[in-house]
Coordinates of C-alpha atoms and ligand atoms in Angstrom, one line a residue:
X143 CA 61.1 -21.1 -15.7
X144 CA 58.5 -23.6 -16.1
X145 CA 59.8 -25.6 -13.2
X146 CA 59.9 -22.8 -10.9
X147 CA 56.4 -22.0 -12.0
X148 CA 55.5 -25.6 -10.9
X149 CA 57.6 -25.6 -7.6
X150 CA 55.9 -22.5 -6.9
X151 CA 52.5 -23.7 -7.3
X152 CA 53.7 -26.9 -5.6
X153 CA 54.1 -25.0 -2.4
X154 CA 50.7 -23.0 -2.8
X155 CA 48.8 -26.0 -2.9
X156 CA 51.0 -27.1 0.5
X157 CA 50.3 -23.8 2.0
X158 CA 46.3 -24.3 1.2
X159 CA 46.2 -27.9 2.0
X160 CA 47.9 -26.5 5.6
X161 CA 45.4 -23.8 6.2
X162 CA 42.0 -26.0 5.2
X163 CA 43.6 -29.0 7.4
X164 CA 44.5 -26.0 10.5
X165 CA 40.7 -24.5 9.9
X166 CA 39.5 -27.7 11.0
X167 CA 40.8 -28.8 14.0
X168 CA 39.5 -25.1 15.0
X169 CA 35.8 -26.6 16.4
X170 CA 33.0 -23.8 16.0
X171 CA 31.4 -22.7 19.1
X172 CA 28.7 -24.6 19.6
X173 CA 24.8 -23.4 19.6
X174 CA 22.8 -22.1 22.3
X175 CA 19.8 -22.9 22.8
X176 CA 16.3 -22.0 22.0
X177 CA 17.3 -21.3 18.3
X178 CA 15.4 -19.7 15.6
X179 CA 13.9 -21.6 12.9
X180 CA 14.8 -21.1 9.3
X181 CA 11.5 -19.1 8.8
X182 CA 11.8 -16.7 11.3
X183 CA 15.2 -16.2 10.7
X184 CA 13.9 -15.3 7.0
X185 CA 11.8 -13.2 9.2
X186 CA 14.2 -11.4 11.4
X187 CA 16.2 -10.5 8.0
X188 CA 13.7 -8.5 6.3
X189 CA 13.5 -6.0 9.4
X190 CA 10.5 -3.6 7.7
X191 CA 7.2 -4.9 6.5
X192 CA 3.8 -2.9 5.6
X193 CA 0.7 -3.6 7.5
X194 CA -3.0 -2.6 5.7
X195 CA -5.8 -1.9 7.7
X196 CA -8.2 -1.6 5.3
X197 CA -12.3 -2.7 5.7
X198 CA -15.6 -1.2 6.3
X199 CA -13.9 1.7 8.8
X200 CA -12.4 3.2 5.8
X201 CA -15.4 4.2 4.8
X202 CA -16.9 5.2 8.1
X203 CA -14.2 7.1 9.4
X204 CA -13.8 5.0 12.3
X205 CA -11.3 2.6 14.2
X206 CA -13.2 -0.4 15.6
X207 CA -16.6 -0.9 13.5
X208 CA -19.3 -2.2 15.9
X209 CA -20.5 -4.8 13.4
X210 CA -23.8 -3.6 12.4
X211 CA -21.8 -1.4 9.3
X212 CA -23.8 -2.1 6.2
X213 CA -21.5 -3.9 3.7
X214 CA -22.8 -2.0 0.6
X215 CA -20.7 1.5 2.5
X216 CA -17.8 -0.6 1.2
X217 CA -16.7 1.1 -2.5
X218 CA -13.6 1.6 -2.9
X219 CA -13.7 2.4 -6.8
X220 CA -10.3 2.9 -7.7
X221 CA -8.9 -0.4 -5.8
X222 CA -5.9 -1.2 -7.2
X223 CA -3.7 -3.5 -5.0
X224 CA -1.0 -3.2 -7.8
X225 CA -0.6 0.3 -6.4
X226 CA 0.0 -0.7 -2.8
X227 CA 2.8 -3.6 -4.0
X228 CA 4.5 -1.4 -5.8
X229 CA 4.8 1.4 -3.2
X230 CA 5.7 -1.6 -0.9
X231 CA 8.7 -2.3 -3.3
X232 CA 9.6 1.6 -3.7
X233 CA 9.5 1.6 -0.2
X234 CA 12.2 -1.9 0.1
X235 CA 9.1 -3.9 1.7
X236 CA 9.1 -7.5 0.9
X237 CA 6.1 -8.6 2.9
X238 CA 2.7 -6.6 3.3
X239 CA 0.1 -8.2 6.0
X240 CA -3.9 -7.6 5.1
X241 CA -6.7 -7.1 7.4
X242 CA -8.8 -9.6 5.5
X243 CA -10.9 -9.3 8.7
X244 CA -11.2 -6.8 11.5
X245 CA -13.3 -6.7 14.6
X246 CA -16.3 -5.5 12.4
X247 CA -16.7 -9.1 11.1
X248 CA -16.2 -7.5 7.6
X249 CA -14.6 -10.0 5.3
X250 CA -12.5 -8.6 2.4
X251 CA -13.3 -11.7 0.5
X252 CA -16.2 -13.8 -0.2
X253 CA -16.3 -16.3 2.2
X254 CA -18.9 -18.9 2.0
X255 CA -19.8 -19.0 6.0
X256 CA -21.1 -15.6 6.1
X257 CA -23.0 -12.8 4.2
X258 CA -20.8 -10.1 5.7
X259 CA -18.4 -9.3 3.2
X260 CA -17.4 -7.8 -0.1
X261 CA -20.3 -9.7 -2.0
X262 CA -23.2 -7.3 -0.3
X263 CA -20.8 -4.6 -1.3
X264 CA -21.5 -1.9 -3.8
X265 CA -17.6 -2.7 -5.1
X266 CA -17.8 -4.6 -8.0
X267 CA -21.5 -5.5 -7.6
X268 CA -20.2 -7.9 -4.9
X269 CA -18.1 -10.1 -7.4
X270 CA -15.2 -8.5 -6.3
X271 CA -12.2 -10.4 -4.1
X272 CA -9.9 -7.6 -2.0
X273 CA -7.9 -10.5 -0.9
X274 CA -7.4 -12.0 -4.5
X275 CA -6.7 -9.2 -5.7
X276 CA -4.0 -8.7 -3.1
X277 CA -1.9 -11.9 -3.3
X278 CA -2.0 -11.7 -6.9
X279 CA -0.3 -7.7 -6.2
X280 CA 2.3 -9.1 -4.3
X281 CA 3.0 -12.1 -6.0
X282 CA 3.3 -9.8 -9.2
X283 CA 5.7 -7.8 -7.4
X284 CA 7.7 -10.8 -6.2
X285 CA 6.9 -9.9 -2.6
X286 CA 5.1 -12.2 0.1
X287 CA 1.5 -11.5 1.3
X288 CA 0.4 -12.0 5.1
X289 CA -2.9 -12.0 6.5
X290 CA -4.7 -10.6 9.5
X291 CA -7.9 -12.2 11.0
X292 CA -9.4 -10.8 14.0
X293 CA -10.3 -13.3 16.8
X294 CA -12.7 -10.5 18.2
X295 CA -16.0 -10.6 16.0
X296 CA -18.3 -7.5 16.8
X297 CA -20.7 -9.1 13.8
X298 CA -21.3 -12.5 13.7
X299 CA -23.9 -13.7 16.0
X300 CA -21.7 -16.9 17.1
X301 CA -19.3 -14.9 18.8
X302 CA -20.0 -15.6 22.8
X303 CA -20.6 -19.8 21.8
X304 CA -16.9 -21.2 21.9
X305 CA -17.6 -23.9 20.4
X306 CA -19.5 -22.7 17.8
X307 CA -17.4 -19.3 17.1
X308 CA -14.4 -21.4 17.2
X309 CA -15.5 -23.8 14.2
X310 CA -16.3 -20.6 12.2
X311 CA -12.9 -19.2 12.8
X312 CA -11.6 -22.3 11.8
X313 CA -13.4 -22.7 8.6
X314 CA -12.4 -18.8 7.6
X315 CA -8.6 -19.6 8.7
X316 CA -9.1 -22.7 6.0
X317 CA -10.8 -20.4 3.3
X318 CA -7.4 -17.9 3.9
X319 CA -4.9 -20.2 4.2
X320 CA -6.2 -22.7 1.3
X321 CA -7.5 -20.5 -1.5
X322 CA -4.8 -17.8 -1.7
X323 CA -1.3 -19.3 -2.5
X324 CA 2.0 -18.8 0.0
X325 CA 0.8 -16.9 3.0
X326 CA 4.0 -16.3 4.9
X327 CA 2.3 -14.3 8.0
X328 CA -1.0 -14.8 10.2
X329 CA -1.7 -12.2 12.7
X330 CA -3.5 -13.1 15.7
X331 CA -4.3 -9.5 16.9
X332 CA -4.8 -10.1 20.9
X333 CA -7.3 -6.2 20.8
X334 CA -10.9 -6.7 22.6
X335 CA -13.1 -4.5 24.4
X336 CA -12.8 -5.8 28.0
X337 CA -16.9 -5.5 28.3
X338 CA -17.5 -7.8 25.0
X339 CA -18.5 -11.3 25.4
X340 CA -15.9 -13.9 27.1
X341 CA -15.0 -16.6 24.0
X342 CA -11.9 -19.0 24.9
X343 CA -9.7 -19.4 21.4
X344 CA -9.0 -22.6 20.6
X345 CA -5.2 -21.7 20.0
X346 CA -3.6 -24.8 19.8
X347 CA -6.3 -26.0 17.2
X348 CA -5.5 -22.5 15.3
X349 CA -2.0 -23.0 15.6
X350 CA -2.1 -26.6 14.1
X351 CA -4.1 -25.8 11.2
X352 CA -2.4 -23.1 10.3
X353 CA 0.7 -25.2 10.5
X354 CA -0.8 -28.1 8.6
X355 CA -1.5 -25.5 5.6
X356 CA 1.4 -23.4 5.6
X357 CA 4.4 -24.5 5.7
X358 CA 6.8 -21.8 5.8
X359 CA 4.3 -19.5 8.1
X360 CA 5.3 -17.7 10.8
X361 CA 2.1 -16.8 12.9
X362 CA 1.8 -13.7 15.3
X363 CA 0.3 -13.5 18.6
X364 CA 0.4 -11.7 22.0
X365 CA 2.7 -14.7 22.5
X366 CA 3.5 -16.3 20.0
X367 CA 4.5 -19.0 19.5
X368 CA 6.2 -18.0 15.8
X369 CA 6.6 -14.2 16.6
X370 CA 5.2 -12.1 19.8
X371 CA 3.9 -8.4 20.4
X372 CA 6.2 -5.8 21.7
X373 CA 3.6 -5.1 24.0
X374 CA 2.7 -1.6 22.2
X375 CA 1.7 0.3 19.8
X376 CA 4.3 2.8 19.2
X377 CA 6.6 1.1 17.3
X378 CA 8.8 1.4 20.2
X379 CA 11.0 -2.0 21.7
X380 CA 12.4 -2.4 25.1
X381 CA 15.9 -1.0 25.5
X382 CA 16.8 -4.5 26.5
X383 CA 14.8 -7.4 24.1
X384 CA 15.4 -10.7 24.1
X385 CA 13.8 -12.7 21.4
X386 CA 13.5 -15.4 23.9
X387 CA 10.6 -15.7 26.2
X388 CA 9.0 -19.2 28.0
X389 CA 5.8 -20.0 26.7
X390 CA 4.9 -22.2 29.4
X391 CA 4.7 -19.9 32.3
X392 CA 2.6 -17.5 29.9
X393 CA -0.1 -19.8 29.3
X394 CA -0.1 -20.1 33.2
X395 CA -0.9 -16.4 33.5
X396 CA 1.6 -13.9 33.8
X397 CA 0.5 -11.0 35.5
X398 CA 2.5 -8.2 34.1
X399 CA 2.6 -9.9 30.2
X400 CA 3.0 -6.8 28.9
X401 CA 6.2 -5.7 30.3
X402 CA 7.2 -9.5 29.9
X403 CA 6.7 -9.0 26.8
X404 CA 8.6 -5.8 26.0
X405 CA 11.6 -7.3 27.1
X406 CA 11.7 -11.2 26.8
X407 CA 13.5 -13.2 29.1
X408 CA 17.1 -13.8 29.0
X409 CA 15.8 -17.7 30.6
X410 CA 13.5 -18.2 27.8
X411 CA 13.3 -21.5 26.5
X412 CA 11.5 -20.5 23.5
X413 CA 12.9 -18.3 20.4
X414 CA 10.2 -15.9 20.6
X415 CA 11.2 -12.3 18.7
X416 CA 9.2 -9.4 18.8
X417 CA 7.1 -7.2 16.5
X418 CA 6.7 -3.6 16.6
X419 CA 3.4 -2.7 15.1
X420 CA 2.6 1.0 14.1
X421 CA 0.7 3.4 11.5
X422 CA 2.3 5.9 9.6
X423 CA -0.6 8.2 10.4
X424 CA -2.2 8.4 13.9
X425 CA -4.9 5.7 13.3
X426 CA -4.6 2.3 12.2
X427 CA -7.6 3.1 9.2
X428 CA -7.5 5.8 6.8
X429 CA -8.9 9.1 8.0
X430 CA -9.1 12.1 5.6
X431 CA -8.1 14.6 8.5
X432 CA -4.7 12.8 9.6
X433 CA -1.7 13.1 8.3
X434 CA 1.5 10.9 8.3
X435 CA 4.2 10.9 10.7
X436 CA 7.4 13.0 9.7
X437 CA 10.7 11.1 8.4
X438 CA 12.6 12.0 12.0
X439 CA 9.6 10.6 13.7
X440 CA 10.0 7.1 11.7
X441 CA 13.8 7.0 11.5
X442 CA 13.1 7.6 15.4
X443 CA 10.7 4.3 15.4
X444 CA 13.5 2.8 13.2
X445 CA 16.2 3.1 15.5
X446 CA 14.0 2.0 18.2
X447 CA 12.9 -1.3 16.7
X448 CA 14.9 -3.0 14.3
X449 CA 17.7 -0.9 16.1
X450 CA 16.8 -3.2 18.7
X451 CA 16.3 -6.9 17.4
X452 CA 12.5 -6.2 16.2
X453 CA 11.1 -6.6 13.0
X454 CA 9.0 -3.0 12.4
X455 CA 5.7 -3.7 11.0
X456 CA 4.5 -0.1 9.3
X457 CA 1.0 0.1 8.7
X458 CA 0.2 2.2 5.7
X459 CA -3.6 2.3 5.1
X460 CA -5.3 2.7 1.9
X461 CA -8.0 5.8 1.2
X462 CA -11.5 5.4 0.4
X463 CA -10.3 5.6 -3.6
X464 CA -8.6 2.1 -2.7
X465 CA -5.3 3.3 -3.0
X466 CA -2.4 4.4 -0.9
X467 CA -2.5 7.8 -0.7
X468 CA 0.4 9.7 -2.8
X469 CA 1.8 11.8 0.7
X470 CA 2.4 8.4 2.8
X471 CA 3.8 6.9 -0.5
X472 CA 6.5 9.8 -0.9
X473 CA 6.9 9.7 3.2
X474 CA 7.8 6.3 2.6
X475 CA 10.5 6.4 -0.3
X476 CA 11.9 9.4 1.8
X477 CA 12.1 7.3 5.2
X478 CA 13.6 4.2 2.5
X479 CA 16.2 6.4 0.7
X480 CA 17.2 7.8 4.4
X481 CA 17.9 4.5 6.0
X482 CA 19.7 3.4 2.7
X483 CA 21.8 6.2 2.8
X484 CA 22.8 5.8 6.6
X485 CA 23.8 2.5 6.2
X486 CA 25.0 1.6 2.8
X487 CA 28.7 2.9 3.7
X488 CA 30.3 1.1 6.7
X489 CA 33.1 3.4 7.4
X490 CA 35.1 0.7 9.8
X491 CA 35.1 -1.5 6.3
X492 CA 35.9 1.0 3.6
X493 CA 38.2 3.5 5.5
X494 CA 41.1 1.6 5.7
X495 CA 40.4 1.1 9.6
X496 CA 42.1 -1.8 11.7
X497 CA 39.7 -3.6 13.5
X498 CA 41.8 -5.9 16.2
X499 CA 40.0 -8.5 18.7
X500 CA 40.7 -9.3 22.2
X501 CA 41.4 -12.9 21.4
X502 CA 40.2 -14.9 18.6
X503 CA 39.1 -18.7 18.4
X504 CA 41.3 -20.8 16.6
X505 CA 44.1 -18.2 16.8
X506 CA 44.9 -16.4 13.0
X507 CA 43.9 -19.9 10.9
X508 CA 41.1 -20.6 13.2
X509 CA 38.4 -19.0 10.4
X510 CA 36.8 -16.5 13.0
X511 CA 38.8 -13.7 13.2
X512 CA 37.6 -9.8 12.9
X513 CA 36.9 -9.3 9.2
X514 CA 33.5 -11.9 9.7
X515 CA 32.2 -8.8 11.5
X516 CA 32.6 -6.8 8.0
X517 CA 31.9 -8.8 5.5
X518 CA 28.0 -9.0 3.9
X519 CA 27.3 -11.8 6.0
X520 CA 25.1 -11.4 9.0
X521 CA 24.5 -14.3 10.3
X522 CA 26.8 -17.1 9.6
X523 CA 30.3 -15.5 9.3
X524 CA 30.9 -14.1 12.9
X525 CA 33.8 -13.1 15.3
X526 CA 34.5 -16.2 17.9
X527 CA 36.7 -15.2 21.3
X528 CA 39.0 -18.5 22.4
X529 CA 36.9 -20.0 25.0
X530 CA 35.6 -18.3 28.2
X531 CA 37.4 -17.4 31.4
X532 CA 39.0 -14.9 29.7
X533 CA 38.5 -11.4 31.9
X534 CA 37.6 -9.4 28.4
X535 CA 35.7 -9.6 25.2
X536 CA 36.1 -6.1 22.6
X537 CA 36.6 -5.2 19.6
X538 CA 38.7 -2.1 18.7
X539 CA 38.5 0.3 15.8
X540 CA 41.0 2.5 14.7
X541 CA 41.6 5.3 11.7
X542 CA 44.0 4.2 9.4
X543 CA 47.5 5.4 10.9
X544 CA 46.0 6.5 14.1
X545 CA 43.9 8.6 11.8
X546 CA 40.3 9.6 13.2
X547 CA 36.8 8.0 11.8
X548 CA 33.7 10.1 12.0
X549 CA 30.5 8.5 12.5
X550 CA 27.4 9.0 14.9
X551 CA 25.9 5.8 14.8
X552 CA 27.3 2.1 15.7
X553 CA 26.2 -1.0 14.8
X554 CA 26.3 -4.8 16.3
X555 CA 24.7 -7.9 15.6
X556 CA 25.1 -10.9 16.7
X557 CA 25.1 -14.4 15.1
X558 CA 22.0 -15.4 16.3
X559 CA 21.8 -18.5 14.5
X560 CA 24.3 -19.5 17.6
X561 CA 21.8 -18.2 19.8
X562 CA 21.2 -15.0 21.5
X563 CA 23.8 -14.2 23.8
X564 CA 24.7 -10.4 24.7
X565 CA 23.7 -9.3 27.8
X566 CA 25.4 -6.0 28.4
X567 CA 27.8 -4.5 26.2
X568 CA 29.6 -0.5 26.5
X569 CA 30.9 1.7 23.7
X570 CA 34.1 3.4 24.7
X571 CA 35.3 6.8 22.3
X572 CA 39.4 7.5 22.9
X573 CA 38.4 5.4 26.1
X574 CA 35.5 7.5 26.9
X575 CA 32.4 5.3 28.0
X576 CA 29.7 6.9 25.5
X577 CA 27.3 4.1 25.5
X578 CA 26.1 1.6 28.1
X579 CA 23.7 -1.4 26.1
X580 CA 22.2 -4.5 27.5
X581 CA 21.0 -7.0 24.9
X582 CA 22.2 -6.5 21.0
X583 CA 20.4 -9.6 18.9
X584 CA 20.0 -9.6 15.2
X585 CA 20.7 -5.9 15.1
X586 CA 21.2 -3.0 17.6
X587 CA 21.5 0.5 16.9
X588 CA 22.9 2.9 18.8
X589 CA 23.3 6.8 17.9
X590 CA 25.6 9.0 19.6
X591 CA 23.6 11.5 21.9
X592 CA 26.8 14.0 21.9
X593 CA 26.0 13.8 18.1
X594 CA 29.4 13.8 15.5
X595 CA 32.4 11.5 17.0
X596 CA 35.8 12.2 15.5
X597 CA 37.6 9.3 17.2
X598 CA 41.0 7.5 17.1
X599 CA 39.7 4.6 18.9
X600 CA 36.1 3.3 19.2
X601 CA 35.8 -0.1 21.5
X602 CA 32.8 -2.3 21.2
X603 CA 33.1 -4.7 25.2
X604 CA 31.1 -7.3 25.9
X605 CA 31.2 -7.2 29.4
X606 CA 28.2 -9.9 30.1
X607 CA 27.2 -12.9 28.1
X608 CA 25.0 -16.2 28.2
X609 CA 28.7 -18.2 26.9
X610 CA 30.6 -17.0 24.5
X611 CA 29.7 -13.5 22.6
X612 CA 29.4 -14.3 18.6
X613 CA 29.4 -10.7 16.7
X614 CA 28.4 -11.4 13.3
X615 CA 28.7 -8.1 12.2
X616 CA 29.6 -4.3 13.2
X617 CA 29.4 -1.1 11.3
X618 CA 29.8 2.9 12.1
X619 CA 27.9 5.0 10.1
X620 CA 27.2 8.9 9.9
X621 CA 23.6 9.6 9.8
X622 CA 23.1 13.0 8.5
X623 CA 19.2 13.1 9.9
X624 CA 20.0 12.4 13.4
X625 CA 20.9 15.6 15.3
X626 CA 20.7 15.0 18.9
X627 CA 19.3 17.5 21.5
X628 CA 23.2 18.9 21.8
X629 CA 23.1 19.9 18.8
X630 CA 21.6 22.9 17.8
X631 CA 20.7 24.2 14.6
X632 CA 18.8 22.0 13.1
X633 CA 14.9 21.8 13.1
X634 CA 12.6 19.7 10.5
Ligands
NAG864 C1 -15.8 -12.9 31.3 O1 -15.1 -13.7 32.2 C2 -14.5 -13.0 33.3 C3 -13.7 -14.0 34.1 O2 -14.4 -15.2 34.2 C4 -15.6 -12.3 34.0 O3 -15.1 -11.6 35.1 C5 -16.4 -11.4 33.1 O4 -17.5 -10.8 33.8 C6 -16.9 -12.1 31.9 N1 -17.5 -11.2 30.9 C7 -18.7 -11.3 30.4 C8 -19.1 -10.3 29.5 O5 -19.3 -12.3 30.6
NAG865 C1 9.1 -21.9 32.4 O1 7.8 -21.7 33.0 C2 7.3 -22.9 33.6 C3 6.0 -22.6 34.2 O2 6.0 -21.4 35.0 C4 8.3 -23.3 34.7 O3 7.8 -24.5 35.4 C5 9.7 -23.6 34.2 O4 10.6 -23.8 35.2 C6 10.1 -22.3 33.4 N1 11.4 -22.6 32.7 C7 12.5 -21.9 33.0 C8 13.7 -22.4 32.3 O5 12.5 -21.0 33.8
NAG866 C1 -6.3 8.2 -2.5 O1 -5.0 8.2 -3.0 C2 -4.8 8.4 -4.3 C3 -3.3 8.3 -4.7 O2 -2.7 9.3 -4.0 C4 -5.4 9.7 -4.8 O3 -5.4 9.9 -6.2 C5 -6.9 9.8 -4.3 O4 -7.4 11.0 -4.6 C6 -7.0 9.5 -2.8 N1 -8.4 9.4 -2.4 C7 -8.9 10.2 -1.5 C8 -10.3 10.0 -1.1 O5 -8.1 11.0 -0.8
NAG867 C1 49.5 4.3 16.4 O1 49.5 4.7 17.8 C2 50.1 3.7 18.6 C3 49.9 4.1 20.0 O2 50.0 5.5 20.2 C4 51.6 3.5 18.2 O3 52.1 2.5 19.0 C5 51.6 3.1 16.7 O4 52.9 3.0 16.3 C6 50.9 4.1 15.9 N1 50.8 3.6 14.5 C7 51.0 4.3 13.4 C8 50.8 3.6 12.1 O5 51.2 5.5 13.5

């Protein structure tokens, strides 16, 4: 017995030792290039985070201060940025971005190079520090704090100098990015009046400080060169996004930027990826007669944005008490709970379903077969075809013994670590075309308009590609909000 215990074990090992020696003579595909750095792949993964416009306009009921606000309106007597982390965690944020300065010139904290801030407040008899008080929230809460800084000044009287305004920007971005711990987000917001005074950024000088102080930072602007504007203010991508755009011929002068913008550029050279920047309520600041947007309205902004390889950046501002109020809050935890309960069941993983490939690198042994697309890996476990040439790349879902699956939505990412690749891709129902997608990315969403699919079949093609498609993951999911215009019935 004993012996045939050892024999059997014997051939185990011999079976292993064949399978780990047939794994690696299978090469993985190889990168293409531009690639995303670790820290914005860190980004890419976190696919909601909470903006806070929050300043002066709070109290004035407006949404671009002229500058000439008088810094003792600002009293926000019930502050309490322990409140906004922890409806930031409720809500499965893990990084919340602060205006510590919009166009008003208002600072949120004491800075030394101006008078213009929270020490001519009434709050706290000016002692008080609204970014402090923030970082030390979030840090509490084990999230991660980003900053916003507006490059437009309305206040400060060196604004329309370059040289000048840009050694005071400078200074402030030094004060931010020195005094106030891990700052993993700078936002360069590119809003100006076009009839305000012409300053030239020093951008590269921005960039390189920031760098030189941060070292896992990703920083926003129009264009980069960490993270780039969708190109509005909806919260809406392009149906086709690359997160690749080339700098270069944008700092030449593009003359439709926006709409390069919306959609990147399959020819990039740099790994670009977008952000989709919108308020739960109508304005960016608090206003006591608005209201927030309903939870079909954000699960539509979710589809549309990190359904389409964006990172959605929510802003959720806080009231004059200094708090966020208690209906965006609950909207919030609603819109949180929803998208948790669309997607935490895959039904092609847990129903038993087959999932078969057109071809598959390495054959059987080769280490990227099918069930990389359904495991809890996103990005580095992934579904390889052999090499190109070949006419077809799917993948093919079935019931389990020829047994339907009912889903609405469908879900593909690709390993972008590899590069982004996808160019155009279908979704075919019992060989029905129901969907016809360009680019997929980190993560692309698509709902079924016809609403409800019972299907025996569901094919994910890849019918155009820069090399080889790598699918990282794919899901189908029944979302029980989404009831499309053929459906009736059904009215919030
Ligand atoms: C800013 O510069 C542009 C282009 O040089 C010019 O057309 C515009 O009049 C300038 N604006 C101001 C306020 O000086
Ligand atoms: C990027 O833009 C620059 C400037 O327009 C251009 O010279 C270069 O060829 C572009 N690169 C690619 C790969 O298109
Ligand atoms: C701000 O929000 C908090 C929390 O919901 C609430 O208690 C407070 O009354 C609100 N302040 C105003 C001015 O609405
Ligand atoms: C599923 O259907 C296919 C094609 O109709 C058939 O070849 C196969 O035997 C069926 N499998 C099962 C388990 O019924």
């Amino acid at each position: 017995m004993a012996r045939l215990l050892f024999l059997s074990l014997l051939l185990h090992l011999f079976k292993s030792a064949i399978s780990v020696h047939e794994q690696a003579l299978t090469t993985p595909p190889l990168p293409i290039l531009p690639l995303p750095s670790y820290s914005q792949l860190k980004w890419q993964q976190r696919e909601i985070i909470m903006f806070l416009h929050f300043g002066v306009n709070t109290f004035t009921d407006r949404e671009w201060g002229d500058g000439r606000e008088s810094p003792k309106i600002f009293n926000p007597s019930g502050l309490n940025a322990g409140q906004w982390a922890e409806v930031a965690v409720e809500a499965g944020v893990s990084l919340m971005i602060l205006t510590a300065k919009h166009h008003d010139g208002f600072c949120l904290w004491p800075s030394k190079y101006t008078e213009h801030s929270v020490i001519g407040s009434t709050w706290e008899n000016g002692k008080g520090d609204v970014v402090r008080e923030f970082v030390s929230a979030t840090s509490a809460q084990g999230i991660d704090a980003g900053l916003y800084l507006s490059p437009w000044d309305r206040h400060d009287s060196r604004y329309g100098h370059d040289i000048l305004y840009n050694e005071y920007y400078l200074a402030q971005l030094q004060e931010l990015l020195n005094q106030y711990g891990e700052v993993r987000e700078i936002w360069f917001d590119g809003a100006k009046d076009p009839k305000a005074e012409n300053v030239t950024y020093y951008f590269t000088e921005w960039f390189s400080m920031v760098k030189e102080l941060q070292k896992s930072i990703n920083i926003f602007s129009d264009a980069g060169p960490d993270v780039r504007w969708v190109g509005d203010e909806q919260g809406y991508a392009s149906d086709t996004c690359w997160s690749l755009i080339n700098r270069t011929s944008l700092s030449i002068g593009n003359p439709d930027i926006t709409n390069y913008l919306n959609t990147g550029d399959p020819k990039g050279t740099d790994w670009v990826p977008a952000e989709c920047d919108v308020s739960i309520r109508p304005g960016w600041f608090w206003h006591k007669s608005e209201s927030p947007k309903s939870l079909t309205q954000l699960l539509d902004i979710y589809y549309n944005s990190v359904g389409r390889n964006c990172l959605l950046l929510l802003n959720v501002p806080p009231n004059t008490t200094g708090l966020i109020s208690d209906i965006d809050a609950q909207r919030l935890k609603q819109f949180h709970s929803a998208i948790t309960t669309v997607f935490q069941k895959n039904i092609a993983a847990e129903e038993d379903c087959s999932v078969t490939v057109s071809s598959q690198r390495g054959g059987k042994q080769g280490g990227f077969g099918p069930e990389n697309m359904l495991d809890s890996d996103h990005l580095w476990t992934y579904w390889a075809p052999e090499e190109e040439g070949r006419e077809e790349y799917w993948v093919e879902i079935r019931g389990r013994n020829n047994g339907s699956v009912r889903f609405n939505v469908v879900r593909v990412q690709e390993a972008i670590g590899l590069g982004q690749r996808i160019q155009r891709h279908e979704i075919y129902v019992d060989g029905k075309l129901v969907i016809r997608g360009t680019t997929v990315g980190y993560k692309r969403l698509h709902r079924i308009e016809g609403g409800v699919v019972d299907a025996r079949v569901v094919r994910i093609r890849i019918s155009e590609s820069r090399g080889l498609p790598l699918i990282s993951s794919i899901g189908l999911h029944f979302d029980p909000f989404w009831h499309s215009k053929f459906t009736a019935g059904f009215r919030e």
